[in-house]
Amino acid sequence: MCANVFGVLKSLFGKPFDGGKRMDHGGPQQQQQQPAEQQHPAMTRLYEVRKEVTSLGPQVCNFSGLQNDRDYKRLERELTRLLLEVDQVATEGKAELQGERKRAAQEVEGLLRYLEENATHPSRLAMEEVSDEARRLVDERVVAPQRSGSVAEMDDELVELLQQLVLRLTQVKTEGRVPLRKARYRALTRLCAVQEVMEGRTQRQTLSLPLSGETHAAVDSINQVMAKVSVARGQLVALLMGLSGRDSCAHLSRLLMEMQVELDALDVSGHAAIRNYRKQVVEEINGLLKHLDLEGEGEDTRRYDLAQNNSIREIEAVRAHVSHLREGVLRHCLMGELGFRPKAELQSLLAHLDQVDTAKNPCIREARRRAVVEVQAVVTFLDLRETLVSRQPGPGEHPAHRAVWLVLGSLSDLQAQVLGFDGKRADRSYMVLEELLTKQLLVLDAVDPQGDEGTKVARKHAVKFAQNILSYLDMKTDEWEY
């Protein structure tokens, strides 16, 4: 049973979802203790309905699909049937029966509403939009060409396009809802699996394989298996993206296992190069097989509830430490003191983040990237402050160069405000900061280097610095979640 189904429904309906096990006034639990012949038939039927509601609750809570999915239609049909049965229960004007019927109806309606809300939630539709884009892309570049006998386009460009879609998925909000978290996790695992399959393909193309059949009698057999593996790779991509037609994971798994048996039966003793060739093909088959267990992916709460993930916990611990150091830096700068310079400590945190295992999970990778940006923001702030304090311009400094440094001074003050900002994009303070940073970019754009190379370089760096502050401000307010 979904662990928090009752809590979720309580928040939705304002009362506990008890499935008929607890009633305020002589409910089914009390009635259960009475002889069956003393229980009113209407109460018995309502109790049976609420038992069915209790059994359907976890299924509704765990459903992560859309309205056109078969499971959605089944759950909707069963809940609608229960609602009709509740409506048909005759209460004979008895207040107790009327109250029980009303509660049963509310529970059924609540599940129907929860089911529909998750299947039509804007975030769920956004996930499906990204998934549809990925399917169209893979169908056009891989599946359709392979079915027509052409060569599939599994190249670096396609891998990069898929990576952009992965990043878009990680930015979809789930509001902590189990069905939405589950749907996002399933979409991400499939996209990342397709990426990995294609990256493996790209690497294989750099190998000087297949070998010539004249090398050994077994080489022709290995070459034939390698050709089958190439076809199986395209079939796997189609399966992962829901473009497989009549193919199934079980069927493809059997084919790949048969290839392994065929390779194992070859006698390649005494030929190291051929053994290595066979080993490479076997490893590629194993690489495809490990992606065939994704049908049940996302069912385990621990997989998509990343708050319980050890790597996320490490990242969050680093972020908490960075927050503490950032507050100290801003406090000392406000007092005009530059003695607090925890740069070594910040660098050690960057090294720590570099060692965090992301397990190729795009959400963990993004969480780590954002933590790295937070550390780097404090480091660059300290670097610029130190440079501004120690700067000693000479009498012959170019006026345009001096103008760039004046802007850098203003940017340093604005960066301090951005580092301390803890609001939302709708806040007036956010809009003021964004406007002031944009104005500094316009000032830099108006600086005329007049052919001075030093000014050109300084202005370029200042523009990049201002853009980084704006990006950091956006990152702090984009309400991303893992």
GROMACS .gro file of C-alpha atoms in nm:
model
  482
    1MET     CA    1   0.000   0.000   0.000
    2CYS     CA    2   0.120   0.349  -0.078
    3ALA     CA    3   0.257   0.470   0.256
    4ASN     CA    4   0.100   0.813   0.253
    5VAL     CA    5  -0.228   0.752   0.074
    6PHE     CA    6  -0.437   0.833   0.382
    7GLY     CA    7  -0.234   1.145   0.453
    8VAL     CA    8  -0.269   1.262   0.094
    9LEU     CA    9  -0.640   1.211   0.092
   10LYS     CA   10  -0.673   1.380   0.430
   11SER     CA   11  -0.506   1.690   0.287
   12LEU     CA   12  -0.737   1.676  -0.013
   13PHE     CA   13  -1.067   1.625   0.162
   14GLY     CA   14  -1.004   1.771   0.507
   15LYS     CA   15  -1.082   1.445   0.690
   16PRO     CA   16  -0.907   1.112   0.746
   17PHE     CA   17  -0.947   0.849   0.479
   18ASP     CA   18  -1.039   0.554   0.697
   19GLY     CA   19  -1.182   0.317   0.443
   20GLY     CA   20  -1.479   0.249   0.669
   21LYS     CA   21  -1.269   0.133   0.966
   22ARG     CA   22  -1.350   0.427   1.193
   23MET     CA   23  -1.680   0.604   1.233
   24ASP     CA   24  -1.791   0.871   1.478
   25HIS     CA   25  -2.139   0.739   1.544
   26GLY     CA   26  -2.193   0.365   1.543
   27GLY     CA   27  -1.998   0.300   1.221
   28PRO     CA   28  -1.898  -0.030   1.065
   29GLN     CA   29  -1.633  -0.103   1.328
   30GLN     CA   30  -1.900  -0.105   1.600
   31GLN     CA   31  -2.147  -0.280   1.378
   32GLN     CA   32  -1.889  -0.551   1.306
   33GLN     CA   33  -1.901  -0.654   1.669
   34GLN     CA   34  -2.278  -0.710   1.652
   35PRO     CA   35  -2.437  -1.028   1.517
   36ALA     CA   36  -2.475  -1.011   1.142
   37GLU     CA   37  -2.855  -1.045   1.166
   38GLN     CA   38  -2.876  -0.727   1.379
   39GLN     CA   39  -2.687  -0.512   1.125
   40HIS     CA   40  -2.900  -0.311   0.882
   41PRO     CA   41  -2.860  -0.439   0.522
   42ALA     CA   42  -2.790  -0.083   0.400
   43MET     CA   43  -2.509  -0.042   0.655
   44THR     CA   44  -2.365  -0.377   0.554
   45ARG     CA   45  -2.359  -0.273   0.188
   46LEU     CA   46  -2.200   0.063   0.265
   47TYR     CA   47  -1.936  -0.111   0.470
   48GLU     CA   48  -1.860  -0.342   0.175
   49VAL     CA   49  -1.832  -0.042  -0.056
   50ARG     CA   50  -1.589   0.132   0.177
   51LYS     CA   51  -1.380  -0.187   0.195
   52GLU     CA   52  -1.354  -0.176  -0.185
   53VAL     CA   53  -1.260   0.193  -0.165
   54THR     CA   54  -0.984   0.104   0.080
   55SER     CA   55  -0.844  -0.154  -0.164
   56LEU     CA   56  -0.860   0.091  -0.456
   57GLY     CA   57  -0.701   0.379  -0.264
   58PRO     CA   58  -0.338   0.262  -0.301
   59GLN     CA   59  -0.391   0.192  -0.672
   60VAL     CA   60  -0.522   0.544  -0.725
   61CYS     CA   61  -0.239   0.692  -0.520
   62ASN     CA   62   0.022   0.503  -0.722
   63PHE     CA   63  -0.126   0.562  -1.067
   64SER     CA   64   0.113   0.781  -1.265
   65GLY     CA   65  -0.034   0.765  -1.615
   66LEU     CA   66  -0.276   0.969  -1.824
   67GLN     CA   67  -0.651   0.960  -1.883
   68ASN     CA   68  -0.623   0.747  -2.197
   69ASP     CA   69  -0.429   0.472  -2.016
   70ARG     CA   70  -0.602   0.139  -1.962
   71ASP     CA   71  -0.546   0.145  -1.583
   72TYR     CA   72  -0.697   0.493  -1.559
   73LYS     CA   73  -1.011   0.380  -1.738
   74ARG     CA   74  -1.034   0.069  -1.519
   75LEU     CA   75  -0.999   0.267  -1.195
   76GLU     CA   76  -1.244   0.531  -1.315
   77ARG     CA   77  -1.493   0.261  -1.413
   78GLU     CA   78  -1.468   0.081  -1.078
   79LEU     CA   79  -1.497   0.401  -0.876
   80THR     CA   80  -1.794   0.519  -1.081
   81ARG     CA   81  -1.962   0.183  -1.022
   82LEU     CA   82  -1.908   0.219  -0.647
   83LEU     CA   83  -2.047   0.572  -0.653
   84LEU     CA   84  -2.363   0.450  -0.828
   85GLU     CA   85  -2.400   0.169  -0.576
   86VAL     CA   86  -2.372   0.419  -0.290
   87ASP     CA   87  -2.639   0.638  -0.451
   88GLN     CA   88  -2.872   0.339  -0.476
   89VAL     CA   89  -2.850   0.251  -0.107
   90ALA     CA   90  -3.186   0.322   0.059
   91THR     CA   91  -3.142   0.507   0.389
   92GLU     CA   92  -3.514   0.497   0.486
   93GLY     CA   93  -3.479   0.847   0.626
   94LYS     CA   94  -3.245   0.730   0.904
   95ALA     CA   95  -2.984   0.992   0.995
   96GLU     CA   96  -2.719   0.731   1.075
   97LEU     CA   97  -2.754   0.566   0.734
   98GLN     CA   98  -2.765   0.901   0.558
   99GLY     CA   99  -2.443   1.011   0.729
  100GLU     CA  100  -2.271   0.684   0.643
  101ARG     CA  101  -2.384   0.703   0.280
  102LYS     CA  102  -2.260   1.062   0.257
  103ARG     CA  103  -1.916   0.965   0.393
  104ALA     CA  104  -1.890   0.671   0.155
  105ALA     CA  105  -1.980   0.894  -0.140
  106GLN     CA  106  -1.722   1.153  -0.033
  107GLU     CA  107  -1.449   0.891  -0.021
  108VAL     CA  108  -1.531   0.760  -0.368
  109GLU     CA  109  -1.560   1.111  -0.513
  110GLY     CA  110  -1.233   1.203  -0.345
  111LEU     CA  111  -1.050   0.916  -0.513
  112LEU     CA  112  -1.205   1.003  -0.849
  113ARG     CA  113  -1.096   1.364  -0.808
  114TYR     CA  114  -0.744   1.267  -0.701
  115LEU     CA  115  -0.715   1.027  -0.995
  116GLU     CA  116  -0.823   1.293  -1.245
  117GLU     CA  117  -0.614   1.572  -1.090
  118ASN     CA  118  -0.290   1.375  -1.121
  119ALA     CA  119  -0.362   1.247  -1.473
  120THR     CA  120  -0.445   1.599  -1.598
  121HIS     CA  121  -0.202   1.796  -1.380
  122PRO     CA  122  -0.007   2.058  -1.583
  123SER     CA  123   0.321   1.900  -1.470
  124ARG     CA  124   0.205   1.557  -1.586
  125LEU     CA  125   0.110   1.701  -1.924
  126ALA     CA  126   0.447   1.881  -1.942
  127MET     CA  127   0.625   1.547  -1.883
  128GLU     CA  128   0.421   1.386  -2.160
  129GLU     CA  129   0.502   1.674  -2.396
  130VAL     CA  130   0.876   1.620  -2.342
  131SER     CA  131   0.833   1.242  -2.379
  132ASP     CA  132   0.643   1.293  -2.706
  133GLU     CA  133   0.925   1.511  -2.838
  134ALA     CA  134   1.175   1.240  -2.749
  135ARG     CA  135   0.962   0.973  -2.917
  136ARG     CA  136   0.930   1.176  -3.237
  137LEU     CA  137   1.304   1.240  -3.240
  138VAL     CA  138   1.398   0.875  -3.185
  139ASP     CA  139   1.137   0.754  -3.433
  140GLU     CA  140   1.268   0.988  -3.702
  141ARG     CA  141   1.640   0.924  -3.642
  142VAL     CA  142   1.648   0.558  -3.532
  143VAL     CA  143   1.332   0.351  -3.557
  144ALA     CA  144   1.193   0.455  -3.897
  145PRO     CA  145   1.530   0.427  -4.080
  146GLN     CA  146   1.596   0.082  -3.931
  147ARG     CA  147   1.252  -0.047  -4.029
  148SER     CA  148   1.308   0.074  -4.386
  149GLY     CA  149   1.645  -0.100  -4.401
  150SER     CA  150   1.851   0.220  -4.371
  151VAL     CA  151   2.116   0.307  -4.114
  152ALA     CA  152   1.994   0.452  -3.784
  153GLU     CA  153   2.139   0.794  -3.689
  154MET     CA  154   2.276   0.717  -3.342
  155ASP     CA  155   2.526   1.001  -3.333
  156ASP     CA  156   2.654   1.262  -3.086
  157GLU     CA  157   2.403   1.520  -3.212
  158LEU     CA  158   2.111   1.294  -3.123
  159VAL     CA  159   2.259   1.220  -2.780
  160GLU     CA  160   2.292   1.595  -2.716
  161LEU     CA  161   1.932   1.662  -2.823
  162LEU     CA  162   1.813   1.392  -2.584
  163GLN     CA  163   2.022   1.543  -2.306
  164GLN     CA  164   1.840   1.873  -2.352
  165LEU     CA  165   1.508   1.690  -2.310
  166VAL     CA  166   1.642   1.518  -1.996
  167LEU     CA  167   1.724   1.857  -1.846
  168ARG     CA  168   1.374   1.982  -1.927
  169LEU     CA  169   1.226   1.683  -1.746
  170THR     CA  170   1.435   1.745  -1.434
  171GLN     CA  171   1.289   2.096  -1.418
  172VAL     CA  172   0.925   1.982  -1.414
  173LYS     CA  173   0.771   2.040  -1.070
  174THR     CA  174   0.597   1.752  -0.892
  175GLU     CA  175   0.475   1.934  -0.577
  176GLY     CA  176   0.579   1.625  -0.382
  177ARG     CA  177   0.294   1.417  -0.532
  178VAL     CA  178   0.382   1.048  -0.553
  179PRO     CA  179   0.216   0.991  -0.896
  180LEU     CA  180   0.397   1.291  -1.047
  181ARG     CA  181   0.732   1.199  -0.894
  182LYS     CA  182   0.686   0.847  -1.023
  183ALA     CA  183   0.591   0.961  -1.373
  184ARG     CA  184   0.892   1.191  -1.394
  185TYR     CA  185   1.125   0.921  -1.269
  186ARG     CA  186   0.997   0.668  -1.523
  187ALA     CA  187   1.032   0.917  -1.809
  188LEU     CA  188   1.383   1.009  -1.698
  189THR     CA  189   1.503   0.650  -1.660
  190ARG     CA  190   1.389   0.564  -2.011
  191LEU     CA  191   1.543   0.870  -2.170
  192CYS     CA  192   1.870   0.819  -1.985
  193ALA     CA  193   1.872   0.451  -2.084
  194VAL     CA  194   1.828   0.546  -2.450
  195GLN     CA  195   2.112   0.796  -2.414
  196GLU     CA  196   2.338   0.531  -2.266
  197VAL     CA  197   2.256   0.282  -2.540
  198MET     CA  198   2.336   0.543  -2.804
  199GLU     CA  199   2.655   0.655  -2.634
  200GLY     CA  200   2.768   0.292  -2.633
  201ARG     CA  201   2.693   0.277  -3.004
  202THR     CA  202   2.901   0.588  -3.072
  203GLN     CA  203   3.197   0.441  -2.886
  204ARG     CA  204   3.171   0.111  -3.075
  205GLN     CA  205   3.196   0.292  -3.408
  206THR     CA  206   3.550   0.399  -3.317
  207LEU     CA  207   3.668   0.036  -3.285
  208SER     CA  208   3.843  -0.138  -3.573
  209LEU     CA  209   3.579  -0.408  -3.587
  210PRO     CA  210   3.457  -0.644  -3.721
  211LEU     CA  211   3.760  -0.860  -3.792
  212SER     CA  212   3.822  -1.027  -4.125
  213GLY     CA  213   3.674  -1.373  -4.169
  214GLU     CA  214   4.013  -1.496  -4.293
  215THR     CA  215   4.157  -1.452  -3.943
  216HIS     CA  216   3.971  -1.749  -3.795
  217ALA     CA  217   3.668  -1.964  -3.876
  218ALA     CA  218   3.481  -1.828  -3.571
  219VAL     CA  219   3.512  -1.466  -3.684
  220ASP     CA  220   3.230  -1.494  -3.939
  221SER     CA  221   2.999  -1.618  -3.664
  222ILE     CA  222   3.098  -1.333  -3.432
  223ASN     CA  223   3.048  -1.082  -3.713
  224GLN     CA  224   2.697  -1.218  -3.774
  225VAL     CA  225   2.613  -1.187  -3.404
  226MET     CA  226   2.751  -0.834  -3.404
  227ALA     CA  227   2.515  -0.744  -3.689
  228LYS     CA  228   2.224  -0.887  -3.488
  229VAL     CA  229   2.331  -0.683  -3.186
  230SER     CA  230   2.318  -0.368  -3.397
  231VAL     CA  231   1.958  -0.448  -3.493
  232ALA     CA  232   1.873  -0.538  -3.131
  233ARG     CA  233   2.006  -0.201  -3.018
  234GLY     CA  234   1.754  -0.023  -3.238
  235GLN     CA  235   1.479  -0.256  -3.114
  236LEU     CA  236   1.573  -0.176  -2.753
  237VAL     CA  237   1.558   0.197  -2.818
  238ALA     CA  238   1.214   0.150  -2.975
  239LEU     CA  239   1.098  -0.049  -2.671
  240LEU     CA  240   1.224   0.208  -2.424
  241MET     CA  241   1.049   0.487  -2.610
  242GLY     CA  242   0.721   0.300  -2.661
  243LEU     CA  243   0.773   0.266  -3.036
  244SER     CA  244   0.815  -0.111  -3.048
  245GLY     CA  245   0.486  -0.221  -3.205
  246ARG     CA  246   0.446  -0.594  -3.135
  247ASP     CA  247   0.795  -0.643  -2.990
  248SER     CA  248   0.837  -0.698  -2.617
  249CYS     CA  249   1.114  -0.685  -2.360
  250ALA     CA  250   1.077  -1.060  -2.301
  251HIS     CA  251   1.115  -1.137  -2.674
  252LEU     CA  252   1.422  -0.915  -2.712
  253SER     CA  253   1.573  -1.063  -2.396
  254ARG     CA  254   1.538  -1.414  -2.541
  255LEU     CA  255   1.707  -1.305  -2.866
  256LEU     CA  256   1.998  -1.150  -2.679
  257MET     CA  257   2.038  -1.457  -2.458
  258GLU     CA  258   2.043  -1.676  -2.769
  259MET     CA  259   2.323  -1.458  -2.910
  260GLN     CA  260   2.520  -1.508  -2.590
  261VAL     CA  261   2.476  -1.887  -2.611
  262GLU     CA  262   2.588  -1.877  -2.975
  263LEU     CA  263   2.903  -1.684  -2.881
  264ASP     CA  264   2.980  -1.911  -2.584
  265ALA     CA  265   2.971  -2.215  -2.812
  266LEU     CA  266   3.252  -2.082  -3.033
  267ASP     CA  267   3.598  -2.232  -2.990
  268VAL     CA  268   3.845  -1.943  -2.992
  269SER     CA  269   4.113  -2.098  -2.770
  270GLY     CA  270   4.465  -1.986  -2.849
  271HIS     CA  271   4.356  -1.670  -3.030
  272ALA     CA  272   4.374  -1.370  -2.795
  273ALA     CA  273   4.254  -1.112  -3.051
  274ILE     CA  274   3.945  -1.318  -3.138
  275ARG     CA  275   3.871  -1.383  -2.769
  276ASN     CA  276   3.885  -1.008  -2.708
  277TYR     CA  277   3.656  -0.947  -3.004
  278ARG     CA  278   3.403  -1.198  -2.870
  279LYS     CA  279   3.434  -1.047  -2.523
  280GLN     CA  280   3.353  -0.700  -2.659
  281VAL     CA  281   3.040  -0.831  -2.835
  282VAL     CA  282   2.932  -1.018  -2.519
  283GLU     CA  283   2.979  -0.700  -2.313
  284GLU     CA  284   2.767  -0.507  -2.558
  285ILE     CA  285   2.490  -0.769  -2.528
  286ASN     CA  286   2.509  -0.744  -2.148
  287GLY     CA  287   2.487  -0.366  -2.178
  288LEU     CA  288   2.160  -0.402  -2.370
  289LEU     CA  289   2.019  -0.667  -2.135
  290LYS     CA  290   2.053  -0.447  -1.827
  291HIS     CA  291   1.806  -0.198  -1.977
  292LEU     CA  292   1.533  -0.458  -2.026
  293ASP     CA  293   1.409  -0.447  -1.666
  294LEU     CA  294   1.256  -0.099  -1.694
  295GLU     CA  295   0.896  -0.221  -1.710
  296GLY     CA  296   0.875  -0.214  -1.331
  297GLU     CA  297   1.099   0.089  -1.292
  298GLY     CA  298   0.964   0.355  -1.062
  299GLU     CA  299   0.755   0.119  -0.847
  300ASP     CA  300   1.009   0.134  -0.564
  301THR     CA  301   0.950   0.451  -0.363
  302ARG     CA  302   1.317   0.472  -0.270
  303ARG     CA  303   1.404   0.524  -0.635
  304TYR     CA  304   1.200   0.836  -0.697
  305ASP     CA  305   1.192   0.971  -0.341
  306LEU     CA  306   1.538   1.124  -0.370
  307ALA     CA  307   1.513   1.296  -0.034
  308GLN     CA  308   1.613   0.955   0.106
  309ASN     CA  309   1.904   0.916  -0.136
  310ASN     CA  310   2.250   0.916   0.026
  311SER     CA  311   2.403   1.126  -0.252
  312ILE     CA  312   2.129   1.388  -0.216
  313ARG     CA  313   2.189   1.390   0.158
  314GLU     CA  314   2.558   1.457   0.095
  315ILE     CA  315   2.473   1.739  -0.144
  316GLU     CA  316   2.225   1.891   0.102
  317ALA     CA  317   2.487   1.878   0.378
  318VAL     CA  318   2.729   2.068   0.155
  319ARG     CA  319   2.461   2.324   0.069
  320ALA     CA  320   2.388   2.379   0.438
  321HIS     CA  321   2.758   2.436   0.501
  322VAL     CA  322   2.782   2.675   0.206
  323SER     CA  323   2.483   2.867   0.339
  324HIS     CA  324   2.655   2.907   0.675
  325LEU     CA  325   2.979   3.027   0.512
  326ARG     CA  326   2.789   3.263   0.281
  327GLU     CA  327   2.613   3.426   0.574
  328GLY     CA  328   2.949   3.474   0.746
  329VAL     CA  329   3.105   3.627   0.435
  330LEU     CA  330   2.817   3.872   0.386
  331ARG     CA  331   2.814   3.966   0.754
  332HIS     CA  332   3.186   4.048   0.757
  333CYS     CA  333   3.162   4.239   0.428
  334LEU     CA  334   2.874   4.445   0.566
  335MET     CA  335   3.098   4.546   0.856
  336GLY     CA  336   3.382   4.628   0.616
  337GLU     CA  337   3.597   4.337   0.731
  338LEU     CA  338   3.778   4.111   0.487
  339GLY     CA  339   3.945   3.888   0.744
  340PHE     CA  340   3.690   3.608   0.694
  341ARG     CA  341   3.809   3.434   0.377
  342PRO     CA  342   3.698   3.070   0.381
  343LYS     CA  343   3.820   3.004   0.027
  344ALA     CA  344   4.016   2.693   0.124
  345GLU     CA  345   3.707   2.553   0.293
  346LEU     CA  346   3.494   2.634  -0.011
  347GLN     CA  347   3.744   2.465  -0.240
  348SER     CA  348   3.732   2.154  -0.023
  349LEU     CA  349   3.352   2.153  -0.059
  350LEU     CA  350   3.392   2.164  -0.438
  351ALA     CA  351   3.624   1.864  -0.416
  352HIS     CA  352   3.368   1.686  -0.198
  353LEU     CA  353   3.091   1.752  -0.449
  354ASP     CA  354   3.311   1.619  -0.728
  355GLN     CA  355   3.326   1.285  -0.544
  356VAL     CA  356   2.948   1.252  -0.495
  357ASP     CA  357   2.815   0.948  -0.679
  358THR     CA  358   2.528   1.052  -0.908
  359ALA     CA  359   2.466   0.698  -1.040
  360LYS     CA  360   2.389   0.861  -1.377
  361ASN     CA  361   2.066   0.994  -1.224
  362PRO     CA  362   1.989   1.327  -1.399
  363CYS     CA  363   1.814   1.467  -1.091
  364ILE     CA  364   2.115   1.395  -0.869
  365ARG     CA  365   2.348   1.536  -1.136
  366GLU     CA  366   2.143   1.855  -1.150
  367ALA     CA  367   2.133   1.881  -0.769
  368ARG     CA  368   2.512   1.851  -0.762
  369ARG     CA  369   2.556   2.106  -1.039
  370ARG     CA  370   2.343   2.358  -0.853
  371ALA     CA  371   2.540   2.302  -0.532
  372VAL     CA  372   2.863   2.360  -0.727
  373VAL     CA  373   2.721   2.688  -0.865
  374GLU     CA  374   2.637   2.800  -0.510
  375VAL     CA  375   2.994   2.737  -0.394
  376GLN     CA  376   3.144   2.906  -0.700
  377ALA     CA  377   2.923   3.212  -0.650
  378VAL     CA  378   3.073   3.272  -0.305
  379VAL     CA  379   3.427   3.208  -0.433
  380THR     CA  380   3.393   3.458  -0.721
  381PHE     CA  381   3.243   3.714  -0.483
  382LEU     CA  382   3.544   3.683  -0.249
  383ASP     CA  383   3.788   3.698  -0.542
  384LEU     CA  384   3.637   4.019  -0.680
  385ARG     CA  385   3.618   4.183  -0.337
  386GLU     CA  386   3.985   4.110  -0.273
  387THR     CA  387   4.080   4.238  -0.619
  388LEU     CA  388   3.882   4.560  -0.573
  389VAL     CA  389   4.042   4.627  -0.234
  390SER     CA  390   4.397   4.562  -0.355
  391ARG     CA  391   4.359   4.743  -0.689
  392GLN     CA  392   4.590   5.039  -0.732
  393PRO     CA  393   4.526   5.208  -1.067
  394GLY     CA  394   4.815   5.404  -1.213
  395PRO     CA  395   4.793   5.764  -1.333
  396GLY     CA  396   4.806   5.651  -1.694
  397GLU     CA  397   4.512   5.412  -1.672
  398HIS     CA  398   4.285   5.429  -1.974
  399PRO     CA  399   3.952   5.606  -1.894
  400ALA     CA  400   3.753   5.322  -2.051
  401HIS     CA  401   3.944   5.070  -1.838
  402ARG     CA  402   3.860   5.271  -1.525
  403ALA     CA  403   3.492   5.276  -1.630
  404VAL     CA  404   3.488   4.896  -1.650
  405TRP     CA  405   3.630   4.872  -1.297
  406LEU     CA  406   3.364   5.111  -1.169
  407VAL     CA  407   3.102   4.876  -1.310
  408LEU     CA  408   3.276   4.578  -1.146
  409GLY     CA  409   3.253   4.760  -0.814
  410SER     CA  410   2.879   4.805  -0.863
  411LEU     CA  411   2.844   4.443  -0.968
  412SER     CA  412   3.020   4.331  -0.650
  413ASP     CA  413   2.766   4.521  -0.439
  414LEU     CA  414   2.480   4.374  -0.640
  415GLN     CA  415   2.625   4.024  -0.610
  416ALA     CA  416   2.624   4.062  -0.232
  417GLN     CA  417   2.251   4.137  -0.251
  418VAL     CA  418   2.194   3.839  -0.482
  419LEU     CA  419   2.385   3.607  -0.248
  420GLY     CA  420   2.164   3.718   0.038
  421PHE     CA  421   1.840   3.710  -0.163
  422ASP     CA  422   1.587   3.452  -0.041
  423GLY     CA  423   1.266   3.535  -0.224
  424LYS     CA  424   1.070   3.451  -0.537
  425ARG     CA  425   1.059   3.589  -0.889
  426ALA     CA  426   0.731   3.759  -0.819
  427ASP     CA  427   0.892   3.965  -0.540
  428ARG     CA  428   0.962   4.331  -0.608
  429SER     CA  429   1.316   4.292  -0.472
  430TYR     CA  430   1.386   4.028  -0.737
  431MET     CA  431   1.267   4.253  -1.017
  432VAL     CA  432   1.474   4.543  -0.881
  433LEU     CA  433   1.789   4.328  -0.869
  434GLU     CA  434   1.728   4.197  -1.220
  435GLU     CA  435   1.678   4.551  -1.351
  436LEU     CA  436   1.993   4.685  -1.181
  437LEU     CA  437   2.205   4.399  -1.318
  438THR     CA  438   2.065   4.455  -1.666
  439LYS     CA  439   2.151   4.826  -1.641
  440GLN     CA  440   2.512   4.738  -1.559
  441LEU     CA  441   2.525   4.525  -1.872
  442LEU     CA  442   2.400   4.824  -2.072
  443VAL     CA  443   2.667   5.045  -1.912
  444LEU     CA  444   2.935   4.792  -2.013
  445ASP     CA  445   2.794   4.779  -2.363
  446ALA     CA  446   2.833   5.159  -2.385
  447VAL     CA  447   3.202   5.151  -2.285
  448ASP     CA  448   3.421   5.229  -2.585
  449PRO     CA  449   3.761   5.054  -2.550
  450GLN     CA  450   3.906   5.291  -2.812
  451GLY     CA  451   4.141   5.019  -2.929
  452ASP     CA  452   4.279   4.944  -2.582
  453GLU     CA  453   4.327   4.565  -2.558
  454GLY     CA  454   4.329   4.563  -2.177
  455THR     CA  455   3.990   4.735  -2.173
  456LYS     CA  456   3.849   4.490  -2.426
  457VAL     CA  457   3.950   4.192  -2.211
  458ALA     CA  458   3.827   4.356  -1.889
  459ARG     CA  459   3.491   4.445  -2.041
  460LYS     CA  460   3.447   4.092  -2.175
  461HIS     CA  461   3.514   3.947  -1.829
  462ALA     CA  462   3.282   4.200  -1.665
  463VAL     CA  463   2.998   4.112  -1.904
  464LYS     CA  464   3.047   3.742  -1.830
  465PHE     CA  465   3.051   3.817  -1.458
  466ALA     CA  466   2.723   4.012  -1.477
  467GLN     CA  467   2.560   3.736  -1.681
  468ASN     CA  468   2.671   3.477  -1.425
  469ILE     CA  469   2.513   3.681  -1.144
  470LEU     CA  470   2.187   3.699  -1.339
  471SER     CA  471   2.198   3.322  -1.404
  472TYR     CA  472   2.264   3.258  -1.036
  473LEU     CA  473   1.969   3.478  -0.939
  474ASP     CA  474   1.748   3.284  -1.181
  475MET     CA  475   1.871   2.954  -1.040
  476LYS     CA  476   1.792   3.063  -0.684
  477THR     CA  477   1.433   3.145  -0.781
  478ASP     CA  478   1.336   2.875  -1.030
  479GLU     CA  479   1.187   2.650  -0.757
  480TRP     CA  480   1.366   2.341  -0.889
  481GLU     CA  481   1.310   2.016  -0.702
  482TYR     CA  482   1.468   1.672  -0.716
   0.00000   0.00000   0.00000
